[in-house]
PDB file of C-alpha atoms in Angstrom:
ATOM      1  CA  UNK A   1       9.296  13.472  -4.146  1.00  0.00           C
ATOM      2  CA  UNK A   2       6.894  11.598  -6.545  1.00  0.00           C
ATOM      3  CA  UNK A   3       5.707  14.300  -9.260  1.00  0.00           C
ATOM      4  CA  UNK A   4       2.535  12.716 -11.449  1.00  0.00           C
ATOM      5  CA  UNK A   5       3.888  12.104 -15.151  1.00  0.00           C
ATOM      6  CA  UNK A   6       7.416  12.032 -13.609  1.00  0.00           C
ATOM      7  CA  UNK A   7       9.495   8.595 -13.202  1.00  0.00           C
ATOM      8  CA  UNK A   8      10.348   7.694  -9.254  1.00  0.00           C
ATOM      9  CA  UNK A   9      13.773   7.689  -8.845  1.00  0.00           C
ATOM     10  CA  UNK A  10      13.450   4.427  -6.520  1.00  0.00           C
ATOM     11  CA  UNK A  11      10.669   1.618  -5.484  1.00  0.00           C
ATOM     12  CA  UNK A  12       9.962   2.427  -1.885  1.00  0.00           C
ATOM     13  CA  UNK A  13       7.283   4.514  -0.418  1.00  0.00           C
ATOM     14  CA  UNK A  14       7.425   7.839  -1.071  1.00  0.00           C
ATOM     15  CA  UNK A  15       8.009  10.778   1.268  1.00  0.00           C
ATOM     16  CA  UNK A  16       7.049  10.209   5.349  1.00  0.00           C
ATOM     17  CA  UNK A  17       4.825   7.037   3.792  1.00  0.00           C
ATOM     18  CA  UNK A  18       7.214   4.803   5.827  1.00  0.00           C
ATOM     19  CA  UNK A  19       7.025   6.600   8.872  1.00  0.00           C
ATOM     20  CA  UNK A  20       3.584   6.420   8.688  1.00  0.00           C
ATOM     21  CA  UNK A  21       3.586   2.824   8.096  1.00  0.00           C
ATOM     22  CA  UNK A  22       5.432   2.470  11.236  1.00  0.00           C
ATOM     23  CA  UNK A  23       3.137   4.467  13.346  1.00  0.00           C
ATOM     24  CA  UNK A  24      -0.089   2.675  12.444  1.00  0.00           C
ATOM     25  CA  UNK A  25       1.346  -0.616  12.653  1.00  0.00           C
ATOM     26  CA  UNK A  26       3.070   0.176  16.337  1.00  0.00           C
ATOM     27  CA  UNK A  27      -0.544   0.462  17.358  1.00  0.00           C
ATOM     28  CA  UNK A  28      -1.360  -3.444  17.504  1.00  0.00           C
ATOM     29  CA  UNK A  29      -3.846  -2.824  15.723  1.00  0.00           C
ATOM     30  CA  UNK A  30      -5.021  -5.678  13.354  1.00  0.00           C
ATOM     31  CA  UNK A  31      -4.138  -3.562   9.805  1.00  0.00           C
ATOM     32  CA  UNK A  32      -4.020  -4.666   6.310  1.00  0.00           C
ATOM     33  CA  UNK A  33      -1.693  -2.524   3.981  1.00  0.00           C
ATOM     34  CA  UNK A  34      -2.987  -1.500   0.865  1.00  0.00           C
ATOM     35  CA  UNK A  35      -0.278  -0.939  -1.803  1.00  0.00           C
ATOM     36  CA  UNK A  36      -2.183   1.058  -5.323  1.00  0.00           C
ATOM     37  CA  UNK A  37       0.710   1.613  -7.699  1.00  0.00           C
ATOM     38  CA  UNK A  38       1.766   1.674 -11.464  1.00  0.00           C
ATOM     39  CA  UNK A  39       5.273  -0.332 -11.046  1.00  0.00           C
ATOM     40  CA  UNK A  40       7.286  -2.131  -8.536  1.00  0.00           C
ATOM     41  CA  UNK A  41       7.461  -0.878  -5.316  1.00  0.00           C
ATOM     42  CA  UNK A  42       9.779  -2.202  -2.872  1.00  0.00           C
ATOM     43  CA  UNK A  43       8.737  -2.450   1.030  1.00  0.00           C
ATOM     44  CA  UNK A  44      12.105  -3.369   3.056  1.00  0.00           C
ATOM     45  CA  UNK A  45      11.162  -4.714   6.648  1.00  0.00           C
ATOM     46  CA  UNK A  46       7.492  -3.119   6.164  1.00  0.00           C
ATOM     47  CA  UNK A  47       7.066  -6.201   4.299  1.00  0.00           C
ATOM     48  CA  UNK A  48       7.784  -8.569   7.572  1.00  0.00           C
ATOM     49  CA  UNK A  49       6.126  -6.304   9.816  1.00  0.00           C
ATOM     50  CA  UNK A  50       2.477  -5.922   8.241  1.00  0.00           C
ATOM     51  CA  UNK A  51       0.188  -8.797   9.143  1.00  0.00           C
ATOM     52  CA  UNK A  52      -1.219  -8.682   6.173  1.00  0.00           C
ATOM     53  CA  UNK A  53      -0.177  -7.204   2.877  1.00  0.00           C
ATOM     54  CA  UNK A  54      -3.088  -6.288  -0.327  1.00  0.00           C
ATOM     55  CA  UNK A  55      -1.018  -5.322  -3.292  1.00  0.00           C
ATOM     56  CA  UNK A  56      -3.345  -3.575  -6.356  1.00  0.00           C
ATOM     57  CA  UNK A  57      -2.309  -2.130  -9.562  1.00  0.00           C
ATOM     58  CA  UNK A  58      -4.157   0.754 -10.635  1.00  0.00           C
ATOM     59  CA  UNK A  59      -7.402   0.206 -11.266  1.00  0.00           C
ATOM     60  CA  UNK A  60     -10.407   0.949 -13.370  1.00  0.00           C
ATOM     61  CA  UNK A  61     -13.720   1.902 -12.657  1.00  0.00           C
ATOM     62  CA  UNK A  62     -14.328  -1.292  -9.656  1.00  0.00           C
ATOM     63  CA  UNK A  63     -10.951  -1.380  -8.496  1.00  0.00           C
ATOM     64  CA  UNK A  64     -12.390  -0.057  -5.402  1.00  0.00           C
ATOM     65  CA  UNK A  65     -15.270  -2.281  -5.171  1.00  0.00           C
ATOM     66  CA  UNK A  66     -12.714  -5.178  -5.580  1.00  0.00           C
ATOM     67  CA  UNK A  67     -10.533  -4.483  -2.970  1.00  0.00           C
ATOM     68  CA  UNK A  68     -13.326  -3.630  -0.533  1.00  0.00           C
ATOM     69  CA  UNK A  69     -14.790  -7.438  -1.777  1.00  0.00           C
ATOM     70  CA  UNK A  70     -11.026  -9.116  -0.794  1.00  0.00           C
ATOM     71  CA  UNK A  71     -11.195  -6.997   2.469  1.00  0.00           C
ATOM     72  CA  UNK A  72     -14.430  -8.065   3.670  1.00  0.00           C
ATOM     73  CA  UNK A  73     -14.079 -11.703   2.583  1.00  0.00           C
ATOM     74  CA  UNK A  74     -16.670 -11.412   0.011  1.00  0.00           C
ATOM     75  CA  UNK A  75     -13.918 -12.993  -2.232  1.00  0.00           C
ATOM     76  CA  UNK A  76     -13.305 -16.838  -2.261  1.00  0.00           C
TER      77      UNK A  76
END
């Protein structure tokens, strides 16, 4: 369990996240995961089963706006 102001005591996904992960991407569905972390985070096979991966630090104030940008192609 991942406790805000705590350290993690690993890199991968916390709690069911992986699970979770699984389910959407059993779908077929084309899916993008979206990674927003403070530190290194470590995905196992997720990694080779996502089509496509979008890895973002924490943010400021447009992170959000700039990851909607890269997900709509509105980046070059």
């Amino acid at each position: 369990m991942c406790i805000q102001g705590h350290d993690r005591a690993n890199t991968t996904l916390p709690g069911d996240q992986p699970n979770r992960v699984k389910a959407v991407l059993a779908l077929n569905k084309p899916t993008v995961l979206v990674l927003v972390h403070g530190g290194a985070m470590s995905l196992g096979q997720l990694k080779d089963s996502a089509p496509a991966i979008l890895d973002c630090f924490y943010g400021g104030e447009m992170a959000a706006q700039a990851m909607a940008d890269v997900l709509f192609g509105k980046n070059g």
